[in-house]
CSV table of C-alpha atoms and ligand atoms in Angstrom, one decimal:
chain,number,residue,atom,x,y,z
Y,260,UNK,CA,-33.4,22.2,14.6
Y,261,UNK,CA,-30.9,22.5,11.7
Y,262,UNK,CA,-31.7,22.7,8.0
Y,263,UNK,CA,-30.3,19.2,7.5
Y,264,UNK,CA,-32.7,17.8,10.1
Y,265,UNK,CA,-35.7,19.5,8.4
Y,266,UNK,CA,-34.6,18.5,4.9
Y,267,UNK,CA,-32.6,15.2,5.3
Y,268,UNK,CA,-32.4,14.8,1.5
Y,269,UNK,CA,-30.0,17.8,1.4
Y,270,UNK,CA,-27.4,15.4,2.8
Y,271,UNK,CA,-27.5,13.0,0.0
Y,272,UNK,CA,-24.5,13.3,-2.3
Y,273,UNK,CA,-23.0,16.0,-0.1
Y,274,UNK,CA,-19.5,15.6,1.2
Y,275,UNK,CA,-19.3,17.6,4.5
Y,276,UNK,CA,-16.1,19.1,5.8
Y,277,UNK,CA,-15.8,16.2,8.2
Y,278,UNK,CA,-15.5,13.9,5.1
Y,279,UNK,CA,-12.4,15.4,3.5
Y,280,UNK,CA,-12.3,14.5,-0.2
Y,281,UNK,CA,-8.6,13.7,0.0
Y,282,UNK,CA,-8.9,10.9,2.5
Y,283,UNK,CA,-12.2,9.3,1.5
Y,284,UNK,CA,-13.0,7.3,-1.6
Y,285,UNK,CA,-14.4,9.6,-4.4
Y,286,UNK,CA,-17.7,7.8,-4.2
Y,287,UNK,CA,-18.4,8.7,-0.5
Y,288,UNK,CA,-21.7,10.4,0.2
Y,289,UNK,CA,-24.5,10.7,2.7
Y,290,UNK,CA,-27.8,8.9,2.2
Y,291,UNK,CA,-31.2,10.3,3.2
Y,292,UNK,CA,-30.8,9.0,6.7
Y,293,UNK,CA,-27.6,10.9,7.1
Y,294,UNK,CA,-25.5,7.7,7.0
Y,295,UNK,CA,-22.2,7.5,5.1
Y,296,UNK,CA,-22.3,5.5,1.9
Y,297,UNK,CA,-19.4,4.3,-0.2
Y,298,UNK,CA,-19.9,2.9,-3.6
Y,299,UNK,CA,-23.6,3.3,-3.1
Y,300,UNK,CA,-23.7,1.1,0.1
Y,301,UNK,CA,-24.4,2.5,3.6
Y,302,UNK,CA,-21.5,1.6,5.9
Y,303,UNK,CA,-23.9,1.0,8.8
Y,304,UNK,CA,-25.6,-1.7,6.7
Y,305,UNK,CA,-22.2,-3.4,6.0
Y,306,UNK,CA,-21.5,-3.3,9.8
Y,307,UNK,CA,-24.9,-4.9,10.5
Y,308,UNK,CA,-24.6,-7.6,7.8
Y,309,UNK,CA,-21.0,-8.6,8.2
Y,310,UNK,CA,-20.2,-7.6,11.8
Y,311,UNK,CA,-17.4,-5.4,13.0
Y,312,UNK,CA,-14.5,-4.7,12.7
Y,313,UNK,CA,-14.8,-4.9,8.9
Y,314,UNK,CA,-12.6,-3.6,6.1
Y,315,UNK,CA,-14.6,-2.0,3.3
Y,316,UNK,CA,-12.9,-1.6,0.0
Y,317,UNK,CA,-14.2,0.6,-2.9
Y,318,UNK,CA,-13.4,-1.2,-6.1
Y,319,UNK,CA,-13.9,1.9,-8.3
Y,320,UNK,CA,-11.4,3.9,-6.2
Y,321,UNK,CA,-8.7,1.2,-6.7
Y,322,UNK,CA,-9.4,1.2,-10.4
Y,323,UNK,CA,-9.4,5.0,-10.5
Y,324,UNK,CA,-5.9,5.2,-8.9
Y,325,UNK,CA,-4.6,2.6,-11.3
Y,326,UNK,CA,-5.9,4.7,-14.2
Y,327,UNK,CA,-4.3,7.9,-12.7
Y,328,UNK,CA,-0.9,6.2,-12.8
Y,329,UNK,CA,-1.4,5.0,-16.3
Y,330,UNK,CA,-2.5,8.4,-17.4
Y,331,UNK,CA,0.4,10.3,-15.9
Y,332,UNK,CA,3.1,7.7,-16.7
Y,333,UNK,CA,1.9,6.5,-20.1
Y,334,UNK,CA,5.4,5.1,-21.0
Y,335,UNK,CA,6.2,3.5,-17.7
Y,336,UNK,CA,5.4,0.1,-16.4
Y,337,UNK,CA,3.3,0.4,-13.3
Y,338,UNK,CA,3.9,-2.5,-10.9
Y,339,UNK,CA,1.4,-2.8,-8.1
Y,340,UNK,CA,3.2,-3.5,-4.8
Y,341,UNK,CA,1.0,-6.3,-3.5
Y,342,UNK,CA,2.3,-6.1,0.0
Y,343,UNK,CA,0.0,-3.2,0.5
Y,344,UNK,CA,-3.1,-5.4,0.0
Y,345,UNK,CA,-3.5,-8.6,-1.8
Y,346,UNK,CA,-6.6,-10.6,-2.5
Y,347,UNK,CA,-7.5,-12.5,-5.6
Y,348,UNK,CA,-10.0,-9.7,-6.6
Y,349,UNK,CA,-7.5,-6.9,-6.0
Y,350,UNK,CA,-4.9,-8.7,-8.1
Y,351,UNK,CA,-7.5,-9.2,-10.8
Y,352,UNK,CA,-8.6,-5.5,-10.7
Y,353,UNK,CA,-5.1,-4.1,-11.0
Y,354,UNK,CA,-4.2,-6.6,-13.8
Y,355,UNK,CA,-7.3,-5.6,-15.7
Y,356,UNK,CA,-6.2,-2.0,-15.4
Y,357,UNK,CA,-3.0,-2.9,-17.1
Y,358,UNK,CA,-0.7,-3.0,-14.0
Y,359,UNK,CA,2.0,-5.6,-13.3
Y,360,UNK,CA,2.2,-7.1,-9.8
Y,361,UNK,CA,5.1,-7.2,-7.4
Y,362,UNK,CA,5.0,-10.0,-4.9
Y,363,UNK,CA,7.4,-10.6,-2.0
Y,364,UNK,CA,6.7,-14.2,-0.9
Y,365,UNK,CA,5.5,-17.5,-2.1
Y,366,UNK,CA,2.1,-16.8,-0.6
Y,367,UNK,CA,1.6,-13.5,-2.5
Y,368,UNK,CA,2.8,-15.3,-5.6
Y,369,UNK,CA,0.2,-18.0,-5.1
Y,370,UNK,CA,-2.6,-15.4,-4.7
Y,371,UNK,CA,-1.5,-13.5,-7.8
Y,372,UNK,CA,-1.3,-16.7,-9.9
Y,373,UNK,CA,-4.7,-17.9,-8.5
Y,374,UNK,CA,-6.2,-14.5,-9.6
Y,375,UNK,CA,-5.0,-15.3,-13.2
Y,376,UNK,CA,-2.2,-12.7,-13.3
Y,377,UNK,CA,0.2,-13.5,-16.2
Y,378,UNK,CA,3.4,-14.8,-14.6
Y,379,UNK,CA,5.4,-12.7,-17.0
Y,380,UNK,CA,3.9,-9.6,-15.4
Y,381,UNK,CA,4.8,-10.7,-11.9
Y,382,UNK,CA,8.0,-9.5,-10.2
Y,383,UNK,CA,9.4,-11.2,-7.1
Y,384,UNK,CA,11.0,-9.1,-4.3
Y,385,UNK,CA,12.3,-9.8,-0.8
Y,386,UNK,CA,15.4,-9.4,1.3
Y,387,UNK,CA,15.5,-13.1,2.3
Y,388,UNK,CA,13.8,-15.2,-0.3
Y,389,UNK,CA,13.7,-18.8,0.8
Y,390,UNK,CA,15.0,-21.4,-1.7
Y,391,UNK,CA,11.6,-23.0,-2.1
Y,392,UNK,CA,10.0,-19.6,-2.9
Y,393,UNK,CA,12.7,-18.8,-5.5
Y,394,UNK,CA,12.1,-22.3,-7.0
Y,395,UNK,CA,8.3,-21.7,-7.1
Y,396,UNK,CA,8.8,-18.3,-8.8
Y,397,UNK,CA,11.2,-19.7,-11.4
Y,398,UNK,CA,9.0,-22.7,-12.1
Y,399,UNK,CA,5.9,-20.4,-12.3
Y,400,UNK,CA,7.8,-18.4,-14.9
Y,401,UNK,CA,7.7,-15.0,-13.2
Y,402,UNK,CA,9.0,-12.3,-15.5
Y,403,UNK,CA,11.6,-10.8,-13.2
Y,404,UNK,CA,13.2,-11.4,-9.8
Y,405,UNK,CA,14.9,-8.5,-7.9
Y,406,UNK,CA,18.1,-9.8,-6.5
Y,407,UNK,CA,18.8,-8.7,-2.9
Y,408,UNK,CA,21.8,-10.7,-1.8
Y,409,UNK,CA,24.9,-12.6,-3.1
Y,410,UNK,CA,23.4,-15.9,-1.7
Y,411,UNK,CA,20.4,-15.4,-3.8
Y,412,UNK,CA,22.5,-15.2,-7.0
Y,413,UNK,CA,23.9,-18.6,-6.2
Y,414,UNK,CA,20.5,-20.1,-5.4
Y,415,UNK,CA,18.9,-18.6,-8.5
Y,416,UNK,CA,21.7,-19.9,-10.7
Y,417,UNK,CA,21.0,-23.3,-9.2
Y,418,UNK,CA,17.2,-23.3,-9.8
Y,419,UNK,CA,17.0,-21.5,-13.2
Y,420,UNK,CA,16.7,-24.0,-16.0
Y,421,UNK,CA,16.0,-21.4,-18.6
Y,422,UNK,CA,17.1,-17.8,-18.8
Y,423,UNK,CA,15.7,-15.7,-15.9
Y,424,UNK,CA,15.5,-12.0,-16.0
Y,425,UNK,CA,16.7,-10.3,-12.9
Y,426,UNK,CA,17.2,-6.7,-11.6
Y,427,UNK,CA,19.6,-5.8,-8.9
Y,428,UNK,CA,18.4,-3.8,-5.9
Y,429,UNK,CA,20.7,-0.9,-5.0
Y,430,UNK,CA,20.4,1.7,-2.3
Y,431,UNK,CA,21.3,5.0,-3.8
Y,432,UNK,CA,22.0,6.6,-0.4
Y,433,UNK,CA,19.1,9.0,-0.5
Y,434,UNK,CA,17.7,9.8,2.8
Y,435,UNK,CA,14.0,10.7,2.6
Y,436,UNK,CA,13.9,11.6,6.3
Y,437,UNK,CA,11.0,9.3,7.2
Y,438,UNK,CA,10.5,7.0,10.2
Y,439,UNK,CA,13.6,4.8,10.5
Y,440,UNK,CA,11.5,1.7,9.6
Y,441,UNK,CA,10.6,3.1,6.2
Y,442,UNK,CA,13.8,4.7,5.0
Y,443,UNK,CA,15.1,2.1,2.6
Y,444,UNK,CA,17.1,4.3,0.2
Y,445,UNK,CA,20.0,4.9,2.6
Y,446,UNK,CA,23.2,2.8,2.4
Y,447,UNK,CA,23.1,1.4,5.9
Y,448,UNK,CA,20.0,-0.8,5.9
Y,449,UNK,CA,19.1,-4.4,5.1
Y,450,UNK,CA,17.8,-4.2,1.6
Y,451,UNK,CA,19.9,-4.7,-1.6
Y,452,UNK,CA,23.5,-3.3,-2.0
Y,453,UNK,CA,24.8,0.2,-1.4
Y,454,UNK,CA,25.3,1.8,-4.9
Y,455,UNK,CA,29.0,1.9,-5.8
Y,456,UNK,CA,30.0,-0.4,-2.9
Y,457,UNK,CA,32.4,-3.3,-3.4
Y,458,UNK,CA,29.4,-5.7,-2.7
Y,459,UNK,CA,27.3,-4.1,-5.4
Y,460,UNK,CA,30.1,-4.4,-8.0
Y,461,UNK,CA,30.7,-8.0,-6.9
Y,462,UNK,CA,26.9,-8.8,-7.2
Y,463,UNK,CA,26.8,-7.3,-10.8
Y,464,UNK,CA,29.9,-9.3,-11.7
Y,465,UNK,CA,28.5,-12.5,-10.4
Y,466,UNK,CA,25.2,-12.1,-12.2
Y,467,UNK,CA,27.0,-11.4,-15.4
Y,468,UNK,CA,28.9,-14.6,-15.1
Y,469,UNK,CA,25.8,-16.8,-14.6
Y,470,UNK,CA,24.6,-18.0,-18.0
Y,471,UNK,CA,21.0,-18.5,-16.9
Y,472,UNK,CA,20.7,-15.0,-15.3
Y,473,UNK,CA,20.0,-12.0,-17.4
Y,474,UNK,CA,20.5,-8.7,-15.7
Y,475,UNK,CA,17.9,-6.4,-17.3
Y,476,UNK,CA,18.0,-3.4,-15.0
Y,477,UNK,CA,18.6,-1.7,-11.6
Y,478,UNK,CA,16.1,-1.2,-8.9
Y,479,UNK,CA,15.8,1.0,-5.9
Y,480,UNK,CA,13.1,1.8,-3.3
Y,481,UNK,CA,13.6,5.0,-1.4
Y,482,UNK,CA,11.2,4.5,1.4
Y,483,UNK,CA,7.5,5.1,2.3
Y,484,UNK,CA,5.2,8.1,2.5
Y,485,UNK,CA,7.5,10.2,0.3
Y,486,UNK,CA,5.8,13.4,-0.9
Y,487,UNK,CA,8.8,15.3,-2.3
Y,488,UNK,CA,9.2,14.1,-5.9
Y,489,UNK,CA,12.8,15.5,-6.1
Y,490,UNK,CA,14.1,12.4,-4.3
Y,491,UNK,CA,13.0,10.3,-7.4
Y,492,UNK,CA,14.8,12.7,-9.7
Y,493,UNK,CA,18.0,12.2,-7.7
Y,494,UNK,CA,17.6,8.5,-7.8
Y,495,UNK,CA,17.3,8.6,-11.6
Y,496,UNK,CA,20.5,10.6,-11.9
Y,497,UNK,CA,22.5,8.2,-9.6
Y,498,UNK,CA,21.1,5.0,-11.1
Y,499,UNK,CA,21.6,6.1,-14.8
Y,500,UNK,CA,25.2,6.9,-13.9
Y,501,UNK,CA,25.6,3.4,-12.5
Y,502,UNK,CA,23.9,1.9,-15.6
Y,503,UNK,CA,26.4,3.8,-17.7
Y,504,UNK,CA,29.2,2.4,-15.7
Y,505,UNK,CA,27.9,-1.1,-16.2
Y,506,UNK,CA,27.8,-0.5,-19.9
Y,507,UNK,CA,31.4,0.7,-19.9
Y,508,UNK,CA,32.5,-2.3,-17.9
Y,509,UNK,CA,30.5,-5.1,-19.5
Y,510,UNK,CA,29.4,-3.7,-22.8
Y,511,UNK,CA,25.8,-4.3,-21.8
Y,512,UNK,CA,23.1,-1.7,-21.9
Y,513,UNK,CA,20.6,-2.4,-19.2
Y,514,UNK,CA,17.1,-1.6,-20.6
Y,515,UNK,CA,15.1,-1.2,-17.3
Y,516,UNK,CA,15.2,1.2,-14.4
Y,517,UNK,CA,12.8,0.5,-11.5
Y,518,UNK,CA,12.3,3.4,-9.1
Y,519,UNK,CA,10.3,1.4,-6.5
Y,520,UNK,CA,7.2,2.8,-4.7
Y,521,UNK,CA,6.7,4.9,-1.6
Y,522,UNK,CA,4.4,7.6,-2.9
Y,523,UNK,CA,2.7,9.4,0.0
Y,524,UNK,CA,-1.0,9.5,0.6
Y,525,UNK,CA,-3.0,11.7,3.0
Y,526,UNK,CA,-4.2,9.8,6.0
Y,527,UNK,CA,-5.7,12.9,7.6
Y,528,UNK,CA,-7.0,16.1,6.3
Y,529,UNK,CA,-4.1,18.3,5.4
Y,530,UNK,CA,-1.4,15.6,5.2
Y,531,UNK,CA,1.0,16.0,2.3
Y,532,UNK,CA,0.6,13.5,-0.6
Y,533,UNK,CA,2.6,12.8,-3.7
Y,534,UNK,CA,1.5,14.9,-6.7
Y,535,UNK,CA,1.6,12.4,-9.6
Y,536,UNK,CA,1.8,14.9,-12.5
Y,537,UNK,CA,4.7,16.7,-10.8
Y,538,UNK,CA,6.5,13.4,-10.1
Y,539,UNK,CA,6.0,12.5,-13.8
Y,540,UNK,CA,7.6,15.7,-14.9
Y,541,UNK,CA,10.5,15.4,-12.6
Y,542,UNK,CA,11.2,11.8,-13.6
Y,543,UNK,CA,11.0,12.8,-17.3
Y,544,UNK,CA,13.3,15.8,-16.9
Y,545,UNK,CA,15.9,14.0,-14.8
Y,546,UNK,CA,15.8,11.0,-17.2
Y,547,UNK,CA,16.4,13.3,-20.1
Y,548,UNK,CA,19.3,15.1,-18.4
Y,549,UNK,CA,20.9,12.0,-17.0
Y,550,UNK,CA,20.7,10.1,-20.2
Y,551,UNK,CA,22.1,13.0,-22.2
Y,552,UNK,CA,24.9,13.5,-19.7
Y,553,UNK,CA,25.9,9.8,-19.8
Y,554,UNK,CA,25.1,9.3,-23.5
Y,555,UNK,CA,22.8,6.5,-22.4
Y,556,UNK,CA,19.6,5.4,-24.1
Y,557,UNK,CA,16.4,5.9,-22.1
Y,558,UNK,CA,15.6,2.8,-20.2
Y,559,UNK,CA,12.0,1.7,-19.6
Y,560,UNK,CA,10.9,3.1,-16.2
Y,561,UNK,CA,9.0,1.1,-13.7
Y,562,UNK,CA,7.2,2.4,-10.6
Y,563,UNK,CA,5.9,0.2,-7.8
Y,564,UNK,CA,3.1,2.0,-5.9
Y,565,UNK,CA,1.3,0.0,-3.3
Y,566,UNK,CA,-0.3,2.4,-0.8
Y,567,UNK,CA,-1.1,5.0,-3.4
Y,568,UNK,CA,-3.2,2.5,-5.2
Y,569,UNK,CA,-5.3,1.1,-2.4
Y,570,UNK,CA,-5.0,3.2,0.8
Y,571,UNK,CA,-7.8,5.6,0.1
Y,572,UNK,CA,-10.1,2.9,-1.2
Y,573,UNK,CA,-10.3,1.3,2.2
Y,574,UNK,CA,-12.4,2.3,5.2
Y,575,UNK,CA,-12.5,0.2,8.4
Y,576,UNK,CA,-15.7,0.0,10.5
Y,577,UNK,CA,-15.8,-0.5,14.2
Y,578,UNK,CA,-18.6,-0.7,16.8
Y,579,UNK,CA,-18.3,1.6,19.8
Y,580,UNK,CA,-18.0,-0.7,22.8
Y,581,UNK,CA,-17.7,2.0,25.5
Y,582,UNK,CA,-17.1,5.7,26.1
Y,583,UNK,CA,-14.9,6.6,29.1
Y,584,UNK,CA,-14.3,10.1,30.4
Y,585,UNK,CA,-11.3,9.9,32.6
Y,586,UNK,CA,-11.5,12.6,35.2
Y,587,UNK,CA,-8.9,15.2,34.5
Y,588,UNK,CA,-7.7,13.2,31.5
Y,589,UNK,CA,-8.7,11.9,28.1
Y,590,UNK,CA,-12.0,10.7,26.8
Y,591,UNK,CA,-11.6,7.2,25.4
Y,592,UNK,CA,-13.9,5.7,22.9
Y,593,UNK,CA,-13.3,1.9,23.0
Y,594,UNK,CA,-13.7,0.2,19.6
Y,595,UNK,CA,-14.2,-3.5,19.0
Y,596,UNK,CA,-11.0,-3.6,16.9
Y,597,UNK,CA,-7.6,-2.0,17.2
Y,598,UNK,CA,-4.0,-2.9,16.7
Y,599,UNK,CA,-4.8,-6.3,15.3
Y,600,UNK,CA,-6.5,-4.8,12.3
Y,601,UNK,CA,-4.4,-1.6,12.3
Y,602,UNK,CA,-0.9,-2.0,13.7
Y,603,UNK,CA,0.4,1.0,11.9
Y,604,UNK,CA,-0.3,3.4,14.8
Y,605,UNK,CA,1.8,1.2,17.2
Y,606,UNK,CA,4.5,0.5,14.5
Y,607,UNK,CA,5.0,3.9,12.9
Y,608,UNK,CA,3.1,6.3,15.1
Y,609,UNK,CA,0.6,6.7,12.2
Y,610,UNK,CA,-2.3,9.2,12.7
Y,611,UNK,CA,-5.8,8.6,11.6
Y,612,UNK,CA,-9.2,10.3,11.6
Y,613,UNK,CA,-12.4,8.7,12.8
Y,614,UNK,CA,-16.1,9.6,12.2
Y,615,UNK,CA,-19.4,8.3,13.2
Y,616,UNK,CA,-20.9,6.5,10.2
Y,617,UNK,CA,-24.5,5.6,11.2
Y,618,UNK,CA,-25.8,9.2,11.4
Y,619,UNK,CA,-25.0,12.7,10.5
Y,620,UNK,CA,-24.1,14.3,13.9
Y,621,UNK,CA,-25.4,17.8,14.2
Y,622,UNK,CA,-24.9,18.5,17.9
Y,623,UNK,CA,-21.8,19.4,19.9
Y,624,UNK,CA,-18.5,17.6,19.5
Y,625,UNK,CA,-15.9,16.3,21.9
Y,626,UNK,CA,-12.2,15.5,21.5
Y,627,UNK,CA,-11.6,11.8,22.1
Y,628,UNK,CA,-9.1,9.1,21.5
Y,629,UNK,CA,-10.3,6.0,19.8
Y,630,UNK,CA,-8.6,3.0,21.5
Y,631,UNK,CA,-8.7,-0.6,20.6
Y,632,UNK,CA,-9.9,-3.7,22.5
Y,633,UNK,CA,-6.6,-5.4,22.8
Y,634,UNK,CA,-4.5,-5.8,25.9
Y,635,UNK,CA,-1.8,-3.2,25.1
Y,636,UNK,CA,-1.8,0.4,26.4
Y,637,UNK,CA,-0.5,1.4,23.0
Y,638,UNK,CA,-3.5,0.0,21.2
Y,639,UNK,CA,-4.8,3.3,19.8
Y,640,UNK,CA,-6.6,3.8,16.5
Y,641,UNK,CA,-7.0,7.6,16.4
Y,642,UNK,CA,-5.8,10.1,18.9
Y,643,UNK,CA,-7.5,13.4,19.6
Y,644,UNK,CA,-10.3,13.2,17.0
Y,645,UNK,CA,-13.5,15.2,17.0
Y,646,UNK,CA,-16.5,13.0,17.6
Y,647,UNK,CA,-20.1,13.7,18.6
Y,648,UNK,CA,-20.4,14.4,22.3
Y,649,UNK,CA,-23.4,12.1,22.6
Y,650,UNK,CA,-21.6,9.1,21.0
Y,651,UNK,CA,-23.0,5.9,22.4
Y,652,UNK,CA,-22.0,2.2,22.5
Y,653,UNK,CA,-23.3,0.4,19.5
Y,654,UNK,CA,-22.7,3.2,17.1
Y,655,UNK,CA,-20.5,2.6,14.0
Y,656,UNK,CA,-17.2,4.4,13.6
Y,657,UNK,CA,-15.5,4.6,10.3
Y,658,UNK,CA,-11.7,5.1,10.0
Y,659,UNK,CA,-10.7,6.3,6.4
Y,660,UNK,CA,-7.6,5.6,4.4
Y,661,UNK,CA,-7.1,2.0,5.7
Y,662,UNK,CA,-6.8,0.1,2.5
Y,663,UNK,CA,-3.0,-0.3,2.6
Y,664,UNK,CA,-0.9,-2.3,5.1
Y,665,UNK,CA,-4.0,-3.0,7.3
Y,666,UNK,CA,-5.3,-6.4,6.1
Y,667,UNK,CA,-1.8,-7.4,5.0
Y,668,UNK,CA,-0.3,-6.5,8.5
Y,669,UNK,CA,-3.2,-7.8,10.6
Y,670,UNK,CA,-2.6,-10.3,13.4
Y,671,UNK,CA,-4.7,-12.6,15.7
Y,672,UNK,CA,-3.3,-11.2,19.0
Y,673,UNK,CA,-5.5,-12.1,22.0
Y,674,UNK,CA,-7.0,-14.9,19.9
Y,675,UNK,CA,-9.2,-12.6,17.9
Y,676,UNK,CA,-9.6,-13.5,14.2
Y,677,UNK,CA,-8.9,-11.1,11.4
Y,678,UNK,CA,-11.7,-9.0,9.9
Y,679,UNK,CA,-13.4,-9.7,6.6
Y,680,UNK,CA,-12.9,-7.6,3.5
Y,681,UNK,CA,-16.1,-6.4,1.8
Y,682,UNK,CA,-15.7,-4.7,-1.5
Y,683,UNK,CA,-18.4,-2.3,-2.7
Y,684,UNK,CA,-19.3,-1.1,-6.2
Y,685,UNK,CA,-22.5,0.3,-7.8
Y,686,UNK,CA,-24.5,-0.3,-4.6
Y,687,UNK,CA,-23.5,-3.9,-4.2
Y,688,UNK,CA,-21.3,-5.7,-1.7
Y,689,UNK,CA,-19.0,-8.6,-2.3
Y,690,UNK,CA,-17.4,-10.6,0.5
Y,691,UNK,CA,-13.8,-11.0,-0.7
Y,692,UNK,CA,-12.2,-12.3,2.5
Y,693,UNK,CA,-14.4,-13.9,5.2
Y,694,UNK,CA,-13.9,-13.2,8.9
Y,695,UNK,CA,-11.4,-15.5,10.6
Y,696,UNK,CA,-13.1,-17.4,13.3
Y,697,UNK,CA,-12.0,-19.2,16.5
Y,698,UNK,CA,-12.5,-22.4,14.5
Y,699,UNK,CA,-9.9,-21.1,12.0
Y,700,UNK,CA,-7.5,-20.4,14.9
Y,701,UNK,CA,-8.1,-23.9,16.4
Y,702,UNK,CA,-7.6,-25.6,13.1
Y,703,UNK,CA,-3.9,-24.6,13.1
Y,704,UNK,CA,-3.4,-25.7,16.7
Y,705,UNK,CA,-2.5,-29.4,16.5
Y,706,UNK,CA,-2.5,-29.9,20.2
U,972,LIG,C1,10.5,-2.8,-3.0
U,972,LIG,C2,9.2,-2.1,-2.7
U,972,LIG,N1,8.5,-1.6,-3.7
U,972,LIG,C3,7.3,-1.0,-3.5
U,972,LIG,C4,6.8,-0.9,-2.2
U,972,LIG,C5,5.5,-0.1,-2.0
U,972,LIG,O1,5.6,1.0,-1.2
U,972,LIG,P1,4.3,1.9,-1.0
U,972,LIG,O2,3.2,1.0,-0.7
U,972,LIG,O3,4.7,2.9,0.0
U,972,LIG,O4,4.1,2.6,-2.4
U,972,LIG,C6,7.6,-1.3,-1.1
U,972,LIG,C7,7.1,-1.1,0.3
U,972,LIG,O5,7.7,-1.5,1.2
U,972,LIG,C8,8.8,-2.0,-1.4
U,972,LIG,O6,9.5,-2.5,-0.4
């Protein structure tokens, strides 16, 4: 018998090594029964009440991350990249914390507006914005639209009935060496215009000639999961040089520089993450140097973090459906969710941790692969994780750091509805998004 079994209250408030503080919300503890709690609510209780799989979201953690950005970048505009996770509540939280919101579709725009976000604080993005969505954004009065193609300039000029502020998205040809799907700062990719290219010069020229479009700045987004802040310093240098060129050519000083998002978070213990104070210093220094070199006034800097605001606030809960020991092979723990609620493993080869949430395991451990319930061999949630050797069907598994690009990327493959989002705060739960049912799926099927 261990000390923890004799004195269960020792567990309360204690974060054991298996709950690494860098990948769990700050308010993660154990209760007297050895169960994991977040925001004062036992995860096992959430699983019982709302079923599994279920996304749990810690409101305080989201707010804490917003405040960290505001603290380290007091002069910058922080624009939450809603593609990471958007619900009406999340939009309201980030707006209350003083962030603007970046949306990339008419649907995201509708959610942000329904949450009461000031349209002036909304920015519209997207590599292929449909005409109707541009129209909806202009009519809603969104503050800025980030232009991504020549066609868009023509469409925008047609729908704008009053001056519309725009930024131009440029790729500064900075290779952050990530997965090819998330390297968006290199020249040869689908977003924006390569900096210095004939197309980029043409785009600037066309915007300048449209009386209803006001070019207020340049934008770049280097990629995802970037933990080396120097890439942002280089982006500042290249884009300030371009802003200086625009001033020389058109006599117009662009007042804004948007450096996009992409700040890395740790998904597993030991993963590198972006250090915000260091990033702040590097952006400041490179801005000082580049502005001095080009005799250019300091523009207002914007940052667009998505993942870094919400990833760590989210934990997904699953029920164990089966445990299979393949002779001479792996041990598979089959969960009742998988690639529908977390497609990032299949899409990007992302790696996650998983722990049992309904008890504090004190016995021996096994190495197992947590696999999903869907009909794909690649439906894996967490490969080679350490789990209790006596794990049984019916127990609750928690996968941390699932707040970003999970709900927003979820699908209904195999006819399985998407999980609910339950937010927690001060010991209370709030059902933000309900579970999608078979009736929901049938409602769209017109026969
Ligand atoms: C233009 C733009 N800004 C911001 C983001 C947010 O990136 P992250 O969630 O990695 O911070 C993205 C993500 O794809 C993006 O495309």
